[in-house]
XYZ file of N, CA and C in Angstrom:
645
model
N -70.461 -160.693 -87.372
C -70.656 -159.302 -86.932
C -71.868 -159.195 -86.011
N -72.979 -159.897 -86.416
C -74.186 -159.829 -85.599
C -73.965 -160.461 -84.231
N -73.190 -161.584 -84.197
C -72.914 -162.242 -82.927
C -72.113 -161.328 -82.020
N -71.191 -160.601 -82.613
C -70.371 -159.666 -81.840
C -71.226 -158.552 -81.258
N -72.132 -158.029 -82.065
C -73.022 -156.973 -81.596
C -73.886 -157.464 -80.433
N -74.361 -158.696 -80.529
C -75.221 -159.237 -79.484
C -74.438 -159.422 -78.181
N -73.203 -159.860 -78.289
C -72.396 -160.034 -77.079
C -72.141 -158.696 -76.396
N -72.016 -157.641 -77.194
C -71.830 -156.320 -76.614
C -73.060 -155.887 -75.827
N -74.239 -156.221 -76.329
C -75.475 -155.890 -75.621
C -75.527 -156.624 -74.282
N -75.145 -157.913 -74.273
C -75.146 -158.695 -73.037
C -74.217 -158.079 -71.986
N -73.095 -157.525 -72.456
C -72.151 -156.927 -71.521
C -72.700 -155.656 -70.876
N -73.768 -155.095 -71.451
C -74.360 -153.880 -70.917
C -75.452 -154.164 -69.890
N -75.589 -155.407 -69.485
C -76.585 -155.794 -68.487
C -76.353 -154.993 -67.197
N -77.325 -154.182 -66.760
C -77.152 -153.395 -65.530
C -76.905 -154.254 -64.295
N -77.334 -155.515 -64.346
C -77.166 -156.400 -63.187
C -75.704 -156.640 -62.864
N -74.841 -156.621 -63.884
C -73.428 -156.933 -63.662
C -72.544 -155.698 -63.788
N -73.166 -154.530 -63.832
C -72.410 -153.286 -64.063
C -71.405 -153.003 -62.956
N -71.705 -153.423 -61.731
C -70.823 -153.127 -60.600
C -69.828 -154.252 -60.312
N -69.775 -155.232 -61.191
C -68.824 -156.327 -61.001
C -69.436 -157.605 -60.462
N -70.767 -157.663 -60.357
C -71.417 -158.888 -59.891
C -71.338 -159.979 -60.966
N -71.411 -161.216 -60.519
C -71.461 -162.363 -61.432
C -72.780 -163.091 -61.241
N -73.352 -163.556 -62.341
C -74.640 -164.242 -62.305
C -74.430 -165.710 -61.950
N -75.091 -166.150 -60.880
C -75.063 -167.554 -60.480
C -76.299 -168.301 -60.947
N -77.390 -167.575 -61.091
C -78.675 -168.236 -61.355
C -79.560 -167.283 -62.141
N -80.224 -167.808 -63.165
C -81.083 -166.968 -64.002
C -82.161 -167.853 -64.624
N -83.310 -167.966 -63.944
C -84.395 -168.838 -64.414
C -85.755 -168.237 -64.057
N -86.768 -168.679 -64.779
C -88.141 -168.322 -64.421
C -88.666 -169.335 -63.410
N -89.284 -168.810 -62.362
C -89.769 -169.653 -61.269
C -91.237 -169.303 -61.008
N -92.101 -170.298 -60.795
C -93.503 -169.994 -60.482
C -93.633 -169.383 -59.087
N -94.187 -168.193 -59.037
C -94.414 -167.482 -57.775
C -95.914 -167.296 -57.568
N -96.321 -167.348 -56.319
C -97.661 -166.872 -55.969
C -97.501 -165.432 -55.487
N -98.101 -164.494 -56.223
C -97.970 -163.076 -55.905
C -99.170 -162.632 -55.076
N -98.904 -162.082 -53.915
C -99.966 -161.557 -53.058
C -99.716 -160.071 -52.816
N -100.721 -159.288 -53.021
C -100.628 -157.844 -52.817
C -101.310 -157.487 -51.506
N -100.517 -157.084 -50.515
C -101.059 -156.762 -49.189
C -100.785 -155.303 -48.833
N -100.951 -154.434 -49.814
C -100.754 -153.006 -49.551
C -101.822 -152.459 -48.622
N -102.983 -153.127 -48.574
C -104.053 -152.726 -47.658
C -104.356 -153.904 -46.731
N -103.820 -153.910 -45.507
C -104.003 -155.047 -44.599
C -105.449 -155.272 -44.179
N -106.315 -154.274 -44.385
C -107.718 -154.416 -43.996
C -108.581 -155.023 -45.097
N -107.979 -155.291 -46.256
C -108.725 -155.863 -47.373
C -108.473 -157.366 -47.417
N -109.453 -158.193 -46.999
C -109.228 -159.654 -46.951
C -109.027 -160.269 -48.326
N -109.518 -159.628 -49.378
C -109.376 -160.183 -50.731
C -107.915 -160.203 -51.175
N -107.075 -159.390 -50.539
C -105.673 -159.334 -50.920
C -104.886 -160.539 -50.419
N -105.533 -161.383 -49.620
C -104.887 -162.619 -49.192
C -104.809 -163.618 -50.337
N -105.661 -163.418 -51.371
C -105.664 -164.318 -52.508
C -104.530 -163.958 -53.451
N -103.767 -164.978 -53.873
C -102.625 -164.727 -54.735
C -102.875 -165.149 -56.170
N -102.036 -164.672 -57.069
C -102.073 -165.073 -58.472
C -100.750 -165.739 -58.820
N -100.809 -166.790 -59.626
C -99.614 -167.523 -60.006
C -98.978 -166.871 -61.228
N -97.702 -166.539 -61.119
C -96.984 -165.893 -62.222
C -95.581 -166.477 -62.342
N -95.063 -166.431 -63.564
C -93.680 -166.845 -63.800
C -92.787 -165.626 -63.598
N -91.964 -165.664 -62.564
C -91.079 -164.545 -62.239
C -89.638 -164.950 -62.552
N -88.944 -164.052 -63.240
C -87.533 -164.322 -63.540
C -86.685 -163.973 -62.321
N -85.937 -164.958 -61.859
C -85.104 -164.793 -60.669
C -83.638 -164.822 -61.095
N -82.929 -163.787 -60.707
C -81.502 -163.712 -61.007
C -80.743 -163.556 -59.686
N -79.831 -164.497 -59.424
C -78.983 -164.439 -58.233
C -77.578 -164.055 -58.661
N -77.047 -163.014 -58.019
C -75.712 -162.519 -58.359
C -74.869 -162.407 -57.095
N -73.570 -162.574 -57.252
C -72.662 -162.405 -56.126
C -71.520 -161.477 -56.522
N -70.946 -160.855 -55.525
C -69.714 -160.091 -55.689
C -68.626 -160.864 -54.949
N -67.511 -161.116 -55.625
C -66.441 -161.889 -55.017
C -66.435 -163.321 -55.521
N -65.697 -164.171 -54.838
C -65.566 -165.564 -55.245
C -66.802 -166.369 -54.848
N -67.100 -167.383 -55.663
C -68.300 -168.186 -55.417
C -68.228 -168.917 -54.077
N -67.031 -169.369 -53.692
C -66.887 -170.093 -52.427
C -66.841 -169.168 -51.213
N -66.616 -167.877 -51.468
C -66.539 -166.922 -50.361
C -67.053 -165.555 -50.827
N -68.351 -165.433 -51.070
C -68.894 -164.185 -51.623
C -68.845 -163.035 -50.620
N -68.668 -161.838 -51.161
C -68.706 -160.642 -50.321
C -70.137 -160.158 -50.130
N -70.893 -160.151 -51.211
C -72.300 -159.749 -51.160
C -73.111 -160.646 -52.089
N -74.392 -160.690 -51.821
C -75.329 -161.438 -52.657
C -76.507 -160.548 -52.992
N -76.990 -160.645 -54.235
C -78.178 -159.890 -54.628
C -79.119 -160.801 -55.401
N -80.404 -160.688 -55.102
C -81.436 -161.377 -55.868
C -82.278 -160.314 -56.566
N -82.469 -160.470 -57.869
C -83.325 -159.568 -58.640
C -84.528 -160.334 -59.161
N -85.695 -159.751 -58.995
C -86.936 -160.347 -59.487
C -87.535 -159.441 -60.553
N -87.829 -160.008 -61.718
C -88.469 -159.260 -62.802
C -89.582 -160.100 -63.396
N -90.435 -159.439 -64.198
C -91.581 -160.109 -64.804
C -91.676 -159.736 -66.276
N -91.987 -160.738 -67.109
C -92.174 -160.465 -68.529
C -93.521 -159.801 -68.799
N -94.463 -159.939 -67.891
C -95.794 -159.363 -68.093
C -95.905 -157.944 -67.550
N -94.973 -157.552 -66.697
C -94.973 -156.205 -66.126
C -93.543 -155.677 -66.117
N -93.221 -154.816 -67.077
C -91.859 -154.313 -67.218
C -91.400 -153.526 -65.986
N -92.344 -152.982 -65.222
C -91.995 -152.146 -64.076
C -91.949 -152.936 -62.765
N -92.140 -154.246 -62.847
C -91.988 -155.126 -61.682
C -90.498 -155.415 -61.517
N -89.886 -154.848 -60.490
C -88.453 -155.055 -60.269
C -88.151 -154.894 -58.779
N -87.822 -156.009 -58.140
C -87.507 -156.014 -56.710
C -86.127 -156.619 -56.503
N -85.461 -156.206 -55.426
C -84.137 -156.744 -55.152
C -83.943 -157.040 -53.668
N -83.085 -158.011 -53.426
C -82.724 -158.454 -52.080
C -81.206 -158.425 -52.013
N -80.651 -157.589 -51.132
C -79.201 -157.440 -51.006
C -78.754 -157.852 -49.611
N -77.650 -158.594 -49.563
C -77.188 -159.095 -48.271
C -75.670 -159.281 -48.290
N -75.025 -158.866 -47.204
C -73.615 -159.201 -47.001
C -73.532 -160.123 -45.782
N -72.319 -160.471 -45.394
C -72.171 -161.433 -44.306
C -72.720 -160.898 -42.985
N -72.547 -159.598 -42.750
C -73.059 -159.014 -41.509
C -74.585 -159.076 -41.476
N -75.228 -158.701 -42.584
C -76.684 -158.771 -42.640
C -77.190 -160.194 -42.554
N -76.427 -161.126 -43.120
C -76.844 -162.530 -43.079
C -76.866 -163.060 -41.653
N -75.933 -162.600 -40.833
C -75.912 -163.081 -39.444
C -77.217 -162.764 -38.729
N -77.783 -161.592 -39.007
C -79.067 -161.229 -38.396
C -80.181 -162.148 -38.898
N -80.165 -162.424 -40.210
C -81.155 -163.346 -40.781
C -80.964 -164.744 -40.202
N -79.709 -165.147 -40.100
C -79.382 -166.479 -39.577
C -79.900 -166.653 -38.153
N -79.696 -165.633 -37.333
C -80.137 -165.708 -35.943
C -81.657 -165.664 -35.837
N -82.281 -164.763 -36.619
C -83.730 -164.592 -36.534
C -84.486 -165.816 -37.028
N -83.972 -166.442 -38.111
C -84.682 -167.578 -38.704
C -84.070 -168.925 -38.313
N -83.050 -168.857 -37.451
C -82.405 -170.084 -36.951
C -81.897 -170.962 -38.104
N -81.188 -170.335 -39.017
C -80.640 -171.066 -40.161
C -79.396 -171.844 -39.743
N -79.224 -173.014 -40.320
C -78.107 -173.893 -39.963
C -76.995 -173.839 -41.013
N -76.966 -172.787 -41.829
C -75.923 -172.638 -42.844
C -75.220 -171.303 -42.646
N -74.017 -171.202 -43.196
C -73.267 -169.951 -43.150
C -73.437 -169.198 -44.464
N -72.949 -167.972 -44.502
C -73.168 -167.110 -45.654
C -72.664 -167.698 -46.984
N -71.475 -168.318 -47.030
C -71.024 -168.889 -48.299
C -71.956 -169.955 -48.867
N -72.739 -170.610 -47.995
C -73.668 -171.651 -48.446
C -75.036 -171.085 -48.830
N -75.286 -169.849 -48.459
C -76.603 -169.230 -48.663
C -77.033 -169.220 -50.134
N -76.170 -168.842 -51.093
C -76.605 -168.849 -52.498
C -77.077 -170.218 -52.970
N -76.346 -171.275 -52.604
C -76.738 -172.620 -53.037
C -78.033 -173.073 -52.393
N -78.270 -172.632 -51.152
C -79.545 -172.947 -50.488
C -80.697 -172.312 -51.255
N -80.522 -171.043 -51.645
C -81.559 -170.348 -52.411
C -81.798 -171.028 -53.754
N -80.717 -171.385 -54.439
C -80.836 -172.042 -55.743
C -81.575 -173.373 -55.609
N -81.254 -174.125 -54.586
C -81.906 -175.415 -54.378
C -83.404 -175.230 -54.126
N -83.764 -174.232 -53.334
C -85.177 -173.992 -53.047
C -85.932 -173.527 -54.288
N -85.310 -172.658 -55.069
C -85.948 -172.178 -56.299
C -86.152 -173.327 -57.282
N -85.153 -174.186 -57.422
C -85.288 -175.334 -58.322
C -86.368 -176.295 -57.851
N -86.503 -176.438 -56.542
C -87.577 -177.284 -56.001
C -88.949 -176.713 -56.369
N -89.068 -175.376 -56.366
C -90.335 -174.745 -56.736
C -90.665 -174.990 -58.213
N -89.635 -175.149 -59.030
C -89.851 -175.441 -60.449
C -90.203 -176.915 -60.647
N -89.458 -177.799 -60.001
C -89.633 -179.235 -60.215
C -90.827 -179.807 -59.460
N -91.121 -179.251 -58.282
C -92.208 -179.780 -57.454
C -93.102 -178.641 -56.976
N -93.825 -177.989 -57.896
C -94.608 -176.796 -57.537
C -95.771 -177.065 -56.583
N -96.187 -178.330 -56.470
C -97.307 -178.628 -55.569
C -96.855 -178.785 -54.117
N -95.595 -179.100 -53.931
C -95.104 -179.297 -52.557
C -94.127 -178.211 -52.113
N -93.541 -177.474 -53.070
C -92.618 -176.393 -52.729
C -93.138 -175.097 -53.343
N -93.448 -174.142 -52.491
C -94.095 -172.911 -52.924
C -93.197 -171.708 -52.681
N -93.246 -170.767 -53.632
C -92.580 -169.468 -53.458
C -93.681 -168.418 -53.436
N -93.906 -167.823 -52.284
C -94.981 -166.844 -52.105
C -94.351 -165.467 -51.946
N -94.676 -164.575 -52.870
C -94.111 -163.225 -52.843
C -95.191 -162.250 -52.399
N -94.980 -161.654 -51.232
C -95.969 -160.763 -50.627
C -95.517 -159.312 -50.801
N -96.292 -158.530 -51.570
C -95.972 -157.116 -51.788
C -96.672 -156.289 -50.721
N -95.878 -155.547 -49.959
C -96.419 -154.751 -48.873
C -96.392 -153.265 -49.242
N -96.634 -152.409 -48.283
C -96.662 -150.971 -48.548
C -95.263 -150.387 -48.643
N -95.182 -149.209 -49.268
C -93.947 -148.414 -49.334
C -92.801 -149.163 -50.002
N -93.125 -149.968 -51.029
C -92.097 -150.635 -51.802
C -91.440 -151.827 -51.129
N -91.973 -152.269 -50.004
C -91.420 -153.430 -49.305
C -92.114 -154.704 -49.757
N -91.387 -155.815 -49.709
C -91.952 -157.107 -50.099
C -91.198 -158.216 -49.371
N -91.777 -159.407 -49.444
C -91.180 -160.543 -48.752
C -91.398 -161.812 -49.581
N -90.355 -162.597 -49.699
C -90.454 -163.879 -50.406
C -90.377 -165.002 -49.379
N -91.433 -165.794 -49.312
C -91.492 -166.914 -48.379
C -91.388 -168.229 -49.147
N -90.441 -169.072 -48.747
C -90.355 -170.428 -49.285
C -91.107 -171.342 -48.330
N -92.122 -172.016 -48.857
C -93.008 -172.830 -48.019
C -93.083 -174.243 -48.588
N -93.030 -175.218 -47.700
C -93.160 -176.612 -48.114
C -94.480 -177.183 -47.614
N -95.198 -177.824 -48.533
C -96.461 -178.473 -48.191
C -96.154 -179.884 -47.687
N -96.349 -180.083 -46.390
C -96.051 -181.381 -45.759
C -97.289 -182.266 -45.674
N -98.299 -181.990 -46.498
C -99.580 -182.701 -46.547
C -100.463 -182.356 -45.357
N -99.929 -182.440 -44.169
C -100.745 -182.153 -42.995
C -100.570 -180.715 -42.508
N -99.537 -180.014 -43.002
C -99.371 -178.612 -42.659
C -98.349 -177.963 -43.590
N -98.371 -176.635 -43.629
C -97.398 -175.870 -44.399
C -96.267 -175.430 -43.471
N -95.039 -175.629 -43.927
C -93.869 -175.272 -43.136
C -93.084 -174.200 -43.872
N -92.844 -173.070 -43.192
C -92.051 -171.994 -43.797
C -90.569 -172.316 -43.611
N -89.851 -172.438 -44.729
C -88.446 -172.833 -44.698
C -87.509 -171.638 -44.592
N -87.843 -170.578 -45.329
C -86.956 -169.425 -45.385
C -87.734 -168.217 -45.869
N -87.359 -167.050 -45.385
C -88.016 -165.810 -45.796
C -86.946 -164.776 -46.146
N -87.148 -164.073 -47.276
C -86.193 -163.047 -47.726
C -86.922 -161.722 -47.903
N -86.365 -160.661 -47.378
C -86.951 -159.333 -47.527
C -86.472 -158.673 -48.822
N -87.407 -158.033 -49.515
C -87.112 -157.354 -50.772
C -87.583 -155.905 -50.696
N -86.986 -155.082 -51.562
C -87.463 -153.711 -51.740
C -87.623 -153.449 -53.231
N -88.559 -152.568 -53.568
C -88.748 -152.186 -54.970
C -87.534 -151.384 -55.428
N -87.062 -151.663 -56.627
C -85.877 -150.981 -57.149
C -86.207 -149.533 -57.490
N -85.216 -148.631 -57.400
C -85.432 -147.224 -57.753
C -85.806 -147.080 -59.239
N -86.421 -145.954 -59.557
C -86.906 -145.718 -60.914
C -85.780 -145.753 -61.945
N -84.600 -145.205 -61.603
C -83.501 -145.198 -62.573
C -82.994 -146.605 -62.855
N -83.018 -147.474 -61.861
C -82.612 -148.872 -62.054
C -83.609 -149.587 -62.945
N -84.894 -149.378 -62.685
C -85.941 -149.995 -63.507
C -85.812 -149.536 -64.952
N -85.577 -148.233 -65.140
C -85.431 -147.686 -66.496
C -84.250 -148.325 -67.224
N -83.129 -148.493 -66.516
C -81.942 -149.091 -67.123
C -82.195 -150.531 -67.550
N -82.927 -151.273 -66.722
C -83.224 -152.662 -67.050
C -84.205 -152.773 -68.218
N -85.171 -151.883 -68.286
C -86.111 -151.891 -69.412
C -85.373 -151.615 -70.714
N -84.469 -150.648 -70.699
C -83.671 -150.329 -71.888
C -82.822 -151.527 -72.304
N -82.239 -152.206 -71.327
C -81.407 -153.369 -71.629
C -82.242 -154.481 -72.257
N -83.409 -154.743 -71.693
C -84.259 -155.806 -72.230
C -84.735 -155.464 -73.642
N -85.038 -154.200 -73.873
C -85.454 -153.759 -75.213
C -84.328 -153.960 -76.218
N -83.111 -153.534 -75.857
C -81.972 -153.665 -76.763
C -81.613 -155.126 -77.020
N -81.778 -155.974 -75.996
C -81.501 -157.398 -76.163
C -82.468 -158.019 -77.163
N -83.764 -157.732 -77.007
C -84.762 -158.270 -77.935
C -84.543 -157.740 -79.343
N -84.175 -156.474 -79.445
C -83.920 -155.868 -80.753
C -82.744 -156.557 -81.444
N -81.695 -156.861 -80.680
C -80.530 -157.542 -81.241
C -80.877 -158.961 -81.673
N -81.663 -159.650 -80.859
C -82.065 -161.013 -81.216
C -82.916 -161.018 -82.484
N -83.805 -160.050 -82.592
C -84.632 -159.944 -83.789
C -83.768 -159.712 -85.017
N -82.752 -158.863 -84.868
C -81.842 -158.584 -85.974
C -81.095 -159.841 -86.400
N -80.669 -160.656 -85.427
C -79.974 -161.896 -85.728
C -80.874 -162.866 -86.482
N -82.123 -162.988 -86.025
C -83.074 -163.897 -86.675
C -83.358 -163.435 -88.101
N -83.580 -162.140 -88.289
C -83.850 -161.618 -89.627
C -82.669 -161.836 -90.557
N -81.453 -161.633 -90.042
C -80.256 -161.846 -90.860
C -80.118 -163.311 -91.250
N -80.379 -164.210 -90.298
C -80.311 -165.646 -90.576
C -81.366 -166.045 -91.603
N -82.555 -165.471 -91.487
C -83.636 -165.765 -92.423
C -83.264 -165.335 -93.839
N -82.636 -164.192 -93.959
C -82.197 -163.719 -95.275
C -81.146 -164.645 -95.877
N -80.239 -165.151 -95.037
C -79.224 -166.100 -95.521
C -79.877 -167.373 -96.053
N -80.875 -167.866 -95.307
C -81.571 -169.091 -95.727
C -82.318 -168.852 -97.036
N -82.979 -167.709 -97.150
C -83.705 -167.389 -98.372
C -82.760 -167.316 -99.577
N -81.566 -166.778 -99.364
C -80.587 -166.663 -100.458
C -80.157 -168.048 -100.939
N -79.942 -168.965 -99.993
C -79.537 -170.326 -100.352
C -80.651 -171.036 -101.114
N -81.882 -170.917 -100.599
C -83.022 -171.582 -101.247
C -83.252 -171.016 -102.644
N -83.061 -169.711 -102.783
C -83.273 -169.062 -104.080
C -82.340 -169.625 -105.138
N -81.120 -169.949 -104.727
C -80.148 -170.521 -105.664
C -80.407 -172.009 -105.900
N -80.684 -172.741 -104.836
C -80.807 -174.196 -104.924
C -82.176 -174.643 -105.428
N -83.220 -173.952 -104.981
C -84.580 -174.401 -105.326
C -85.531 -173.207 -105.323
N -85.552 -172.418 -106.409
C -86.392 -171.209 -106.466
C -87.880 -171.492 -106.287
N -88.338 -172.647 -106.796
C -89.767 -172.965 -106.677
C -90.177 -173.181 -105.225
N -89.263 -173.736 -104.428
C -89.553 -173.934 -102.999
C -89.693 -172.596 -102.300
N -88.837 -171.639 -102.669
C -88.918 -170.303 -102.071
C -90.253 -169.651 -102.391
N -90.728 -169.832 -103.631
C -92.025 -169.279 -104.028
C -93.149 -169.931 -103.232
N -93.027 -171.236 -103.025
C -94.039 -171.967 -102.255
C -94.077 -171.489 -100.799
N -92.893 -171.290 -100.225
C -92.817 -170.807 -98.844
C -93.380 -169.395 -98.730
N -93.123 -168.567 -99.720
C -93.626 -167.201 -99.720
C -95.149 -167.178 -99.775
N -95.721 -168.046 -100.622
C -97.184 -168.121 -100.724
C -97.803 -168.619 -99.419
N -97.157 -169.610 -98.811
C -97.676 -170.151 -97.545
C -97.656 -169.084 -96.454
N -96.566 -168.288 -96.428
C -96.450 -167.232 -95.431
C -97.510 -166.163 -95.639
N -97.747 -165.808 -96.913
C -98.780 -164.815 -97.235
C -100.160 -165.306 -96.853
N -100.394 -166.596 -97.075
C -101.697 -167.194 -96.752
C -101.942 -167.151 -95.246
N -100.918 -167.498 -94.443
C -101.078 -167.475 -92.988
C -101.312 -166.050 -92.488
N -100.638 -165.077 -93.110
C -100.829 -163.678 -92.711
C -102.250 -163.228 -93.006
N -102.800 -163.681 -94.125
C -104.164 -163.319 -94.477
C -105.184 -163.892 -93.528
N -104.920 -165.114 -93.018
C -105.846 -165.757 -92.085
C -105.887 -165.008 -90.764
N -104.760 -164.382 -90.379
C -104.728 -163.623 -89.127
C -105.574 -162.372 -89.240
């Protein structure tokens, strides 16, 4: 019953509400730079954070109609940015950045770059620059030892308040369901131990009480 309830919560993910499918969902190290004030030189300094990156597509994986990237943070519930692109918009990006891939290959290119940032964080960098009026930019940069080379840049916008609210509610309900599952499993284990070895249950209870007291 608990597993069924949890699956229902997953189906309520706002990210897939419009029919999108998740291709990628991982935490990636980002350097966050806040450049809301271009006259403040201190804003050039970035902070390293683990940002959850979710890549979704509408349509078939080999021939997507649209692509969306969602960025969220576990340390800031209101951090929510998105990047949306269809084939027409991609052509402009392709021409401007001189990309040698077509739109169907774009999701895999992004996934490969994100994975490189996880596996080789010293040579592959993801720099997220927050600008004014809810605009932002994600730059993929490679450290070539003698210089930094910008590989790809993606424009982002801050998500509307109602979208952020929906995602916060979803994350809260997901954690609540997981907690319920863990508590239910713990009760099952306690019931088994109580029958098989009551003294062990008493010992575990005392140990738990002792650790709580130390806190």
